[in-house]
Short mmCIF file of C-alpha atoms in Angstrom, two decimals:
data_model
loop_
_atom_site.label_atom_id
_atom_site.label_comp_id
_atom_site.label_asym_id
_atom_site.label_seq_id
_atom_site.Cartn_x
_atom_site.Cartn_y
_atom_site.Cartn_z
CA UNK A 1 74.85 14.48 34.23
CA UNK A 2 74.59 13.18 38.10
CA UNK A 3 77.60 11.65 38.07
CA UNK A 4 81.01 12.74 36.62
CA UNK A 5 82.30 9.61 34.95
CA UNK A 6 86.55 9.10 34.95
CA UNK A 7 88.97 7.46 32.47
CA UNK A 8 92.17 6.24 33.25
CA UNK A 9 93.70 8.54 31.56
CA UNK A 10 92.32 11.49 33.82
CA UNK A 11 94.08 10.75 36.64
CA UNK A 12 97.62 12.05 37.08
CA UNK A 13 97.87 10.86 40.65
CA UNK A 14 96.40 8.19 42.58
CA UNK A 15 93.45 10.23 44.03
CA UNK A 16 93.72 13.47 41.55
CA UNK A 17 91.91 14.09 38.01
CA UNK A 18 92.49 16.79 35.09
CA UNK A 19 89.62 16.97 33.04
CA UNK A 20 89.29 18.94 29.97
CA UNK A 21 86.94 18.94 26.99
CA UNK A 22 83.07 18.27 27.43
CA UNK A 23 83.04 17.17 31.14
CA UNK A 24 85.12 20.28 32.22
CA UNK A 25 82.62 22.36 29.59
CA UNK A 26 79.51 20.41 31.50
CA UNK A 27 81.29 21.70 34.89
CA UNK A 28 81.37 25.23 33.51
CA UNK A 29 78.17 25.82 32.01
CA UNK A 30 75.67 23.58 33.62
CA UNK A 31 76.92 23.26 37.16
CA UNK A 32 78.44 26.42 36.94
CA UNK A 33 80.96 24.74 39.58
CA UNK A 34 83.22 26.83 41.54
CA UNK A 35 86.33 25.78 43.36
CA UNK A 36 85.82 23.88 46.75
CA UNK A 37 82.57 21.96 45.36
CA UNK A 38 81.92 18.45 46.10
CA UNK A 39 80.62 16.40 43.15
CA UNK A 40 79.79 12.42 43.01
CA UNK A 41 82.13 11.39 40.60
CA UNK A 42 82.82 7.45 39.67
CA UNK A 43 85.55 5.28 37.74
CA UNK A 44 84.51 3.89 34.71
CA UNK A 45 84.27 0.32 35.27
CA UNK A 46 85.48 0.94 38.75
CA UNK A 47 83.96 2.71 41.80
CA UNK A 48 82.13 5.48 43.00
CA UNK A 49 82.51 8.14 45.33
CA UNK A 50 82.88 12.07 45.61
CA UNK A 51 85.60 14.30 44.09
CA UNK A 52 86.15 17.99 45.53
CA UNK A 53 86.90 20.41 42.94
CA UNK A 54 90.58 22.14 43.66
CA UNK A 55 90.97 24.63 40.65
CA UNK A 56 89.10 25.08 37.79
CA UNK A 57 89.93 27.02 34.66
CA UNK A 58 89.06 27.35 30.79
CA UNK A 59 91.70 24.70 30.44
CA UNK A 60 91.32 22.26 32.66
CA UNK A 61 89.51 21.18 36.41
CA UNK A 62 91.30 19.26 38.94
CA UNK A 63 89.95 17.38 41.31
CA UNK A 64 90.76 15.11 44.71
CA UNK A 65 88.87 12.33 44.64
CA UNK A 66 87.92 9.80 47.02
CA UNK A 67 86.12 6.35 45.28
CA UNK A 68 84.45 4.24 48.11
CA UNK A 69 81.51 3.17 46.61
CA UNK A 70 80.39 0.32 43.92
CA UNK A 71 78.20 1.35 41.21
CA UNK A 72 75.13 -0.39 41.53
CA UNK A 73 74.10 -3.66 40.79
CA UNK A 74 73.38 -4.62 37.16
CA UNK A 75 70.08 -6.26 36.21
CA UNK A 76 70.63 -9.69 35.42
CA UNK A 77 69.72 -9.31 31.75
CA UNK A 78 70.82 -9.81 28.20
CA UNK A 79 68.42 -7.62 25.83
CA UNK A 80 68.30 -9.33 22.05
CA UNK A 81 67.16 -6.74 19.82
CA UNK A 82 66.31 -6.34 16.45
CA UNK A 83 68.79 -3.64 15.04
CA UNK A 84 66.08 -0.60 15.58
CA UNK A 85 66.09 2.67 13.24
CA UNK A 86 69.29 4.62 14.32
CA UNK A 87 67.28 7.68 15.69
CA UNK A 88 65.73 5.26 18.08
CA UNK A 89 68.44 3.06 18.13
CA UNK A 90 70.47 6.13 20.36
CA UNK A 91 67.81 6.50 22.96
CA UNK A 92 67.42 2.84 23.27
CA UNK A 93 71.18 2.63 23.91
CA UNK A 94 71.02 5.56 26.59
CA UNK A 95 67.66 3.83 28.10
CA UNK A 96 69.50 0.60 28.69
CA UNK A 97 72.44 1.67 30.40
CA UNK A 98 70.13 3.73 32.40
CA UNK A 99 68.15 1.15 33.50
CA UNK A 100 71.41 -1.35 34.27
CA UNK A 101 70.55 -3.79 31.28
CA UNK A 102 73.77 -5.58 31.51
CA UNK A 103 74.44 -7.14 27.81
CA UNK A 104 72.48 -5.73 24.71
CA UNK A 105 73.33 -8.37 21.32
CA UNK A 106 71.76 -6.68 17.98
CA UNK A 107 70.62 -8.82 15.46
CA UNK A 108 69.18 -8.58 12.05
CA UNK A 109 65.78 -9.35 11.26
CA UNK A 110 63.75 -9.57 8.09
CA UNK A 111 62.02 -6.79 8.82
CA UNK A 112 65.20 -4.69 9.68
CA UNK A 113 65.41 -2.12 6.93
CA UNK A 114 69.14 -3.03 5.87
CA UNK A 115 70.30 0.95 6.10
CA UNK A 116 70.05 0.87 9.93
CA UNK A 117 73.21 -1.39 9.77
CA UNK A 118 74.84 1.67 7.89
CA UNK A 119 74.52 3.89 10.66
CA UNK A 120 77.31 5.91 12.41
CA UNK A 121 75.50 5.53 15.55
CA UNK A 122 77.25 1.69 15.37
CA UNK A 123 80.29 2.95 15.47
CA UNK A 124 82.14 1.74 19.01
CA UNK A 125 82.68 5.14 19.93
CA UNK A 126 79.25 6.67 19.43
CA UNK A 127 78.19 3.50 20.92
CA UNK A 128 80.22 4.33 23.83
CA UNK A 129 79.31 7.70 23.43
CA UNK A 130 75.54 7.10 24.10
CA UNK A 131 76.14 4.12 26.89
CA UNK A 132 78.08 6.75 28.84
CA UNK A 133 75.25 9.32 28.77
CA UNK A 134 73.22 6.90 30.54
CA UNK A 135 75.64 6.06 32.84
CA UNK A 136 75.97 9.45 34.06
CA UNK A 137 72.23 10.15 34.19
CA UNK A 138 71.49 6.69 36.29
CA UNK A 139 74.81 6.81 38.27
CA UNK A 140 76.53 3.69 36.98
CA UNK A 141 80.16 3.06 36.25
CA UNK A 142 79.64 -0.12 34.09
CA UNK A 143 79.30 -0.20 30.13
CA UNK A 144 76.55 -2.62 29.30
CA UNK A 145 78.40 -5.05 26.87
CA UNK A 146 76.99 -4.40 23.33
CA UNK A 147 77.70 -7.29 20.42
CA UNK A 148 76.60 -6.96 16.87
CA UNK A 149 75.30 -10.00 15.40
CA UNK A 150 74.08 -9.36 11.82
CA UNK A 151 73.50 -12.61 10.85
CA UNK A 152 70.19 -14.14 12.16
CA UNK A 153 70.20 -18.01 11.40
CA UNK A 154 73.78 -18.96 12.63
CA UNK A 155 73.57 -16.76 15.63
CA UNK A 156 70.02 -18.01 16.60
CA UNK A 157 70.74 -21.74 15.58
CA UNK A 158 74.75 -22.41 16.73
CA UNK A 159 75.05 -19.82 19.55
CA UNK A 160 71.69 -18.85 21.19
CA UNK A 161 71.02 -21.88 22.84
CA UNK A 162 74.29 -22.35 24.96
CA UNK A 163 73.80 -18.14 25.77
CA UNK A 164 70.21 -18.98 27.18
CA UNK A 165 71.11 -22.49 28.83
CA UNK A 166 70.70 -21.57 32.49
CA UNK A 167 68.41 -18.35 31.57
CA UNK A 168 64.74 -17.71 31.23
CA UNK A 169 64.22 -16.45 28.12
CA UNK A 170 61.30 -14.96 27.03
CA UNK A 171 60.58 -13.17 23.39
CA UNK A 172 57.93 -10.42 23.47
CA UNK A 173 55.52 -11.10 20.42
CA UNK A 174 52.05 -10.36 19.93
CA UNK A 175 49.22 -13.28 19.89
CA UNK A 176 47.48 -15.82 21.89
CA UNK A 177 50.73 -15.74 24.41
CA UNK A 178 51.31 -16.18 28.45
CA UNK A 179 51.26 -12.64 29.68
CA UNK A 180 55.06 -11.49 30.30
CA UNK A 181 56.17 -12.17 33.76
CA UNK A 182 56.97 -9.69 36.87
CA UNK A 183 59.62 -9.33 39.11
CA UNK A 184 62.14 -11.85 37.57
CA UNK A 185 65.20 -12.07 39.77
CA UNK A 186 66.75 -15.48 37.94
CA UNK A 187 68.80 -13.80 34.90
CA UNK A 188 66.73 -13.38 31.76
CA UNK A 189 67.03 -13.10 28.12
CA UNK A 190 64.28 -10.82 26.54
CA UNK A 191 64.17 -10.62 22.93
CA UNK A 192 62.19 -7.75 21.21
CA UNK A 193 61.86 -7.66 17.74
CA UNK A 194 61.67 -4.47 15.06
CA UNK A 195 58.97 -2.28 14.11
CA UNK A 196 56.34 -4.47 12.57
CA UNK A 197 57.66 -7.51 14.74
CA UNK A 198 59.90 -10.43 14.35
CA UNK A 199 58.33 -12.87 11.09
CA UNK A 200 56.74 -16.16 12.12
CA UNK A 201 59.83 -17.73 11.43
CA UNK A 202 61.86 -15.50 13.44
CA UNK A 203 59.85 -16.82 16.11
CA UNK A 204 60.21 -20.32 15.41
CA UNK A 205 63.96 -19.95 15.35
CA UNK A 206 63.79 -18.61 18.73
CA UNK A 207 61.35 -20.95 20.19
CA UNK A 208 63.77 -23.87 18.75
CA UNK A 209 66.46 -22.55 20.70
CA UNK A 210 64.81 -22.13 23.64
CA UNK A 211 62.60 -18.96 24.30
CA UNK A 212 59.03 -18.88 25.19
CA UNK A 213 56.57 -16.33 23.42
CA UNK A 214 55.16 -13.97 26.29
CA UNK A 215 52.56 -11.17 25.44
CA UNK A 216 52.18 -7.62 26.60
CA UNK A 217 47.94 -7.06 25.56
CA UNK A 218 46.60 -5.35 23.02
CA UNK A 219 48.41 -2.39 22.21
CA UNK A 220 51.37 -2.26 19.78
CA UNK A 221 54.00 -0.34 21.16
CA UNK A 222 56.95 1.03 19.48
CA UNK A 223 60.06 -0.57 20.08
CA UNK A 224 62.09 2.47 22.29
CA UNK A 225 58.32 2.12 24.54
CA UNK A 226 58.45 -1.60 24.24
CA UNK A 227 61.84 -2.00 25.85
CA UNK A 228 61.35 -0.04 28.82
CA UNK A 229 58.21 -0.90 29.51
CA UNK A 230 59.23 -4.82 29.39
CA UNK A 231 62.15 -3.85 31.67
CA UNK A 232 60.10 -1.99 34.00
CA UNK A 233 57.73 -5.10 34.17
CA UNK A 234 60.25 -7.75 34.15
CA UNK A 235 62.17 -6.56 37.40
CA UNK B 1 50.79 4.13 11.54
CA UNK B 2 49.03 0.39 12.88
CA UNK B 3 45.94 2.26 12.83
CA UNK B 4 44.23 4.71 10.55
CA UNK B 5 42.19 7.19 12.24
CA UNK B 6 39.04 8.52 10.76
CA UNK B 7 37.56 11.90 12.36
CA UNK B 8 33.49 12.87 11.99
CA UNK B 9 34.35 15.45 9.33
CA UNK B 10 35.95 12.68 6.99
CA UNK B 11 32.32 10.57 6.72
CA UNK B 12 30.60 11.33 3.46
CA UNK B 13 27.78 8.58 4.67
CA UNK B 14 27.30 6.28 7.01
CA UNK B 15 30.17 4.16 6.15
CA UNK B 16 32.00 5.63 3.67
CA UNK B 17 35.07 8.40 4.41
CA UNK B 18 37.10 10.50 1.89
CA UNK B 19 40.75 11.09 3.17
CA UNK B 20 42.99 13.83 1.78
CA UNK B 21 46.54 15.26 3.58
CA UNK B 22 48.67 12.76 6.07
CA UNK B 23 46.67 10.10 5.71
CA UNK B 24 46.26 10.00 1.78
CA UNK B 25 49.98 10.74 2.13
CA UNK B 26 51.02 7.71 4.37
CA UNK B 27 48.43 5.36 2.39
CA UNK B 28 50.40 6.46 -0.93
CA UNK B 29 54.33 6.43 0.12
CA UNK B 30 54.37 4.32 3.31
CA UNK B 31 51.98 1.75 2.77
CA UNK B 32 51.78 1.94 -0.92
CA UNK B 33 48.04 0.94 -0.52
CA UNK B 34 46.08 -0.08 -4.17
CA UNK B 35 42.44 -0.31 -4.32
CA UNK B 36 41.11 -3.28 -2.51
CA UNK B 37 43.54 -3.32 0.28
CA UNK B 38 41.79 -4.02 3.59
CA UNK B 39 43.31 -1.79 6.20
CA UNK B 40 42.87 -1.41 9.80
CA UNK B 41 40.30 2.13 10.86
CA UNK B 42 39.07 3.28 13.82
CA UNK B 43 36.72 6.18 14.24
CA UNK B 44 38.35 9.04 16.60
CA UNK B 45 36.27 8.56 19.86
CA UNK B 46 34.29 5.62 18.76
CA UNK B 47 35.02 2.27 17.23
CA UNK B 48 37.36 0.34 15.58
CA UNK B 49 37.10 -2.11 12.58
CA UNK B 50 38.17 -2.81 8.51
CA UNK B 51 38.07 -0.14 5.72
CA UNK B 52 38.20 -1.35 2.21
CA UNK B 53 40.38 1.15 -0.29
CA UNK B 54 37.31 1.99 -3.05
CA UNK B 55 39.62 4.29 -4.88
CA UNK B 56 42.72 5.89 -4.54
CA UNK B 57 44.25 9.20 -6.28
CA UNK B 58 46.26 12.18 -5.28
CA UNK B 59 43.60 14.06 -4.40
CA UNK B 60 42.10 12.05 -2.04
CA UNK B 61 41.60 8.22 -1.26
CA UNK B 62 37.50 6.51 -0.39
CA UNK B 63 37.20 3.83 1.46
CA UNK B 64 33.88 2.02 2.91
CA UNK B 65 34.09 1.29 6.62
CA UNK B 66 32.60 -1.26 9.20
CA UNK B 67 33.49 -0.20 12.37
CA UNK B 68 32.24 -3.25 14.88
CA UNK B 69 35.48 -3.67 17.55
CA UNK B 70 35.58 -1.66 21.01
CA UNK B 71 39.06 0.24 21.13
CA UNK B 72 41.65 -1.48 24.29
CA UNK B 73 40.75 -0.38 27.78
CA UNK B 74 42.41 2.28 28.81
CA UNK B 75 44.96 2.14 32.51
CA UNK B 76 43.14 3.41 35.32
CA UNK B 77 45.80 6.13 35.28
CA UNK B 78 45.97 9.53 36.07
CA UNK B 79 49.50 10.86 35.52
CA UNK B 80 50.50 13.71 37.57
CA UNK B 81 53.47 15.51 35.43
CA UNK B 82 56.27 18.01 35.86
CA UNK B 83 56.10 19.75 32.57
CA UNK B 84 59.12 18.14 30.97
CA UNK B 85 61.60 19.68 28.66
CA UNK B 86 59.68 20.22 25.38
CA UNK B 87 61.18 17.65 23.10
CA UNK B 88 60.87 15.43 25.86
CA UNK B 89 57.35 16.58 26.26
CA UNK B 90 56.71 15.26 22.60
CA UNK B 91 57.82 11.97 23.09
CA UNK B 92 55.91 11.48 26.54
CA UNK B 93 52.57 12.12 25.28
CA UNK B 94 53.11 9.58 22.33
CA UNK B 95 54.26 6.87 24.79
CA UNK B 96 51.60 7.92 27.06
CA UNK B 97 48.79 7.61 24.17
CA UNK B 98 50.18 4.55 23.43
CA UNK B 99 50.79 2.62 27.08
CA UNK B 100 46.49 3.80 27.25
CA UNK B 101 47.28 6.76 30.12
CA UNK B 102 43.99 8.11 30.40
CA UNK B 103 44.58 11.38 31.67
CA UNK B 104 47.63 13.75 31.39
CA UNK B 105 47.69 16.69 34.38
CA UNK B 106 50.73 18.94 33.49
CA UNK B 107 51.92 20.75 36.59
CA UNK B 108 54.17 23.25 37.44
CA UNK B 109 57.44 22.42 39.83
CA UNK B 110 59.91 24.86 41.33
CA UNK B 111 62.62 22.96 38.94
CA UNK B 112 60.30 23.05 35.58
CA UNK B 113 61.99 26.08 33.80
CA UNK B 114 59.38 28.85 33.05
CA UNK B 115 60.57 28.53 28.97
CA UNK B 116 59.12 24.89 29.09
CA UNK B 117 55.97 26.55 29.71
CA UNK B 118 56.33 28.72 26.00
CA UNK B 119 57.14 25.70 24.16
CA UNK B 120 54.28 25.31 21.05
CA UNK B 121 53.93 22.04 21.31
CA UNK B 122 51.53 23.28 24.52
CA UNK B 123 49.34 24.43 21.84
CA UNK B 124 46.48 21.96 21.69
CA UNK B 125 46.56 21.33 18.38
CA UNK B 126 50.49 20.00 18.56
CA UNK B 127 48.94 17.87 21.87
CA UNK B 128 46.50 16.18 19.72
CA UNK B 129 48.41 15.73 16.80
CA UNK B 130 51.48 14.08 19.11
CA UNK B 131 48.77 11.92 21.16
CA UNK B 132 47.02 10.96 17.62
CA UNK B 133 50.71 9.49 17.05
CA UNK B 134 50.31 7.57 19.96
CA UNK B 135 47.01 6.27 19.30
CA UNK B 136 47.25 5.27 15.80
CA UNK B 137 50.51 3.35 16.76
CA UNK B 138 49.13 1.52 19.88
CA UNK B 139 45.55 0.68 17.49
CA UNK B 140 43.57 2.71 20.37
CA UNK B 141 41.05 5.85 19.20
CA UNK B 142 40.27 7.57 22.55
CA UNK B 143 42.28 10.77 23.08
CA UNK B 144 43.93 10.97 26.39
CA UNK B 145 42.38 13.95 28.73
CA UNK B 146 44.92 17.11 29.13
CA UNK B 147 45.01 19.11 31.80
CA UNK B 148 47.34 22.11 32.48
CA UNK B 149 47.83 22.81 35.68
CA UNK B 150 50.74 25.82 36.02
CA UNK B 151 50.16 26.62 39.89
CA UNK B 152 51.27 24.03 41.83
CA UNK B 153 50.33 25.06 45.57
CA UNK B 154 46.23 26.04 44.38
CA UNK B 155 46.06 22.50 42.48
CA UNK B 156 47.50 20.63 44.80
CA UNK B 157 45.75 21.87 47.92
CA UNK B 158 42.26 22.63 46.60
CA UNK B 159 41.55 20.61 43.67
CA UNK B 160 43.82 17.19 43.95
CA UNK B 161 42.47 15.77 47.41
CA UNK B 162 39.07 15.54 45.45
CA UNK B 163 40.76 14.10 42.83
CA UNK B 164 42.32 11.34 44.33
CA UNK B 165 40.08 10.28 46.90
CA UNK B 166 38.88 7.06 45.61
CA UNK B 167 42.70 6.37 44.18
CA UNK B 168 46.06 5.00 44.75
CA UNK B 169 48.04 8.01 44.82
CA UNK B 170 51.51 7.55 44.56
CA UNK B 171 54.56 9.82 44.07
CA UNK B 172 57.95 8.88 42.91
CA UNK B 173 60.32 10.02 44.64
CA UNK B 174 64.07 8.76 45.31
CA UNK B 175 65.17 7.98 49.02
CA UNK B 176 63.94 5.21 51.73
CA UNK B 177 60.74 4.59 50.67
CA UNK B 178 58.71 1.78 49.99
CA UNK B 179 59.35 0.25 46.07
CA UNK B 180 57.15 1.19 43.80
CA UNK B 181 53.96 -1.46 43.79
CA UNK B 182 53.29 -4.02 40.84
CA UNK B 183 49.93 -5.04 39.27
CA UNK B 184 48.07 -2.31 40.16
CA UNK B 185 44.25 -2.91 39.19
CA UNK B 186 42.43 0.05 41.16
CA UNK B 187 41.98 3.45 39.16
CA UNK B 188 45.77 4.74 40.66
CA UNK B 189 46.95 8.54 39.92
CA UNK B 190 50.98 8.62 39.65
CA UNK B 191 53.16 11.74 40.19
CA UNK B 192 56.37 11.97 38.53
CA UNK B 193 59.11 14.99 38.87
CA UNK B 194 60.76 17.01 36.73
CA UNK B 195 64.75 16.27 36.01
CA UNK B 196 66.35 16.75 39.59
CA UNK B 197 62.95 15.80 40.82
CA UNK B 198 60.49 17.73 43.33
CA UNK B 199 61.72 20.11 45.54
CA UNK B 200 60.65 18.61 49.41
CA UNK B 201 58.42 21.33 49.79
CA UNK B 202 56.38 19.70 46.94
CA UNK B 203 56.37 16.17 48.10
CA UNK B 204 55.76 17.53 51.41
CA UNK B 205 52.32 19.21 49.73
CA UNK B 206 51.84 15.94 47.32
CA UNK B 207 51.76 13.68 51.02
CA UNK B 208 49.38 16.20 52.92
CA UNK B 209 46.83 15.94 49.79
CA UNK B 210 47.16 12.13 50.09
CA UNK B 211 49.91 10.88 48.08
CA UNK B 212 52.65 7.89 49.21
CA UNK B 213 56.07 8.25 48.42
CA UNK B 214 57.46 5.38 46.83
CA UNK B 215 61.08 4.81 45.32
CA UNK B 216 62.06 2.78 42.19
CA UNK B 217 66.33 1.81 43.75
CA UNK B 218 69.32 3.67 43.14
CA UNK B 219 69.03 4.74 39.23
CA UNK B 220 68.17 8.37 38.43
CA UNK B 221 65.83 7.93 35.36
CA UNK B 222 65.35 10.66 33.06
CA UNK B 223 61.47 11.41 32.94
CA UNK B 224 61.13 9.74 29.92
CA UNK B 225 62.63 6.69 30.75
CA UNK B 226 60.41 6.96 34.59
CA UNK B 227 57.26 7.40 32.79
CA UNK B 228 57.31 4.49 30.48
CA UNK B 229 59.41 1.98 33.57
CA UNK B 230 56.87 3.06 36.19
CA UNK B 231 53.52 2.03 33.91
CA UNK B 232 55.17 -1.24 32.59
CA UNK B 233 56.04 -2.18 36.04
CA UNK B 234 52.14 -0.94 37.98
CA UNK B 235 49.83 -2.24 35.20
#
């Protein structure tokens, strides 16, 4: 963890934390912090800055902080992803709020095995959970917005099309396809489909509303590869 | 599995293989393959093309072969690595089989801990089988090169000026450097740190042998994440 991320709820003054449970356990045993250190530390959905560490205990750590900083900036994009297998599914979560992906919208697919939507890992806490993670590691204070949308046809057909109006939006599909762009700075839909790829249909549906089919060569990649390779490319 | 991989030892003649163990496994449950089914084979180090299912059993399945496609191109790339935290290290070799890194160099790094370096999937058996992953997923049948490199300060200052002579040689590195470059075509090596990132000392001794720094903004990416971001965004 590079940053130490605060609720609300730690603060019991307007520039002093108690933490308990897994951050003051992370303080413990990883940092092996001692009183008097200074550690970056950042609101969550708020600001950034350093907190000095004023006593520390099995029970608790408290902390002056000072929060001077904003987190930084997002990357102007809205990831539509076909709901991916829930081992994957957890990494992909920590990669995008990692990388700053600001909006992540899951959708069903036909080739979305229908058990992924059973998962516990789509629960808003784990969620959460797995967002913060890759807050901490990237040094970000801001959750990417995550919507579940498990019906493909009315999402694509009544909703898509206003959500892309002012946006490129580009849908990463194998075949005969303009290579995917670089260094996009307009913001930018991306849509990447499951394992075995979105059905022709699929890609119709998104082509009516408004997406162009880019390529990414020969090589078939899995979707956790897929998505941060596209981001890496894209901006 | 896109891809099914056929080694030397599985040809009974010149275009005919018998396949027993993972593959007859993942032709049985996964693809539920019946005789007649046209499948996608590529011969390990050699070409790709069609295999036709002749018959099919649980002891083992025949198929006749025409192998007539070149495999993709691989990147120009020569990936310098930290050794990365073993499950990690898993992971990175399938992405890196299946992105088309051509060479792996595993290096040592005053923050690699010595354990990573005990880790059986060093073993290079558990390398091939993790890079076969790789390859059969990305439809590719060249093996990356592996190269394990545990002293850093002999590599680096004998053996890696040679190496990189005719390259790009760059070096990720956070702080005010230039941004990482885009569209790389020339044969480029990359160096990538392990979590917390080189020690100056080392990118001191990367920049004397001929390496560039070059940054990639404010995030802290976990390897895994850096790896697959920093060869979407060169090539």
């Amino acid at each position: 963890m590079n940053l130490l991320l605060l609720r609300d709820e730690d603060f019991v003054g307007a520039d002093r934390v108690l933490l308990r449970g897994r951050r003051l356990q992370h303080l413990l045993q990883v940092h092996q912090a001692t009183v008097g250190d200074s550690l970056k530390v950042g609101q969550l959905g708020g600001m950034m800055g350093r907190g000095e560490l004023l006593a520390l205990s099995a029970e608790h750590a408290e902390l002056s902080v000072q929060l001077d900083q904003p987190p930084p900036a997002k990357l102007p994009l809205t990831l539509l992803l076909a709901m991916p297998r829930p081992k994957m599914f957890r990494r992909i979560l920590q990669h995008c709020a990692t990388l700053g992906v600001a909006e992540i919208i899951l959708l069903n697919s036909f080739r979305v095995e229908k058990s992924f939507w059973q998962t516990p890992f789509l629960q808003p806490e784990q969620i959460e959970e797995n967002l913060l993670l890759g807050l901490e590691q990237a040094r970000d204070t801001i959750l990417p917005q995550v919507q579940i949308e498990k019906r493909f046809k009315p999402f694509v057909e009544d909703r898509l099309p206003a959500l892309i109006a002012d946006r490129l939006a580009l849908v990463a599909h194998p075949g005969d396809y303009p290579a995917c762009p670089r260094a996009v700075t307009q913001p930018t839909a991306l849509a990447i489909g499951p394992e075995g790829g979105w059905i022709p249909y699929e890609v119709d549906k998104l082509v009516e509303a408004g997406f162009q089919s880019v390529q990414l060569g020969a090589r078939i990649l899995r979707v956790e590869t897929a998505v941060t390779a596209l981001i890496g490319r894209l901006f």
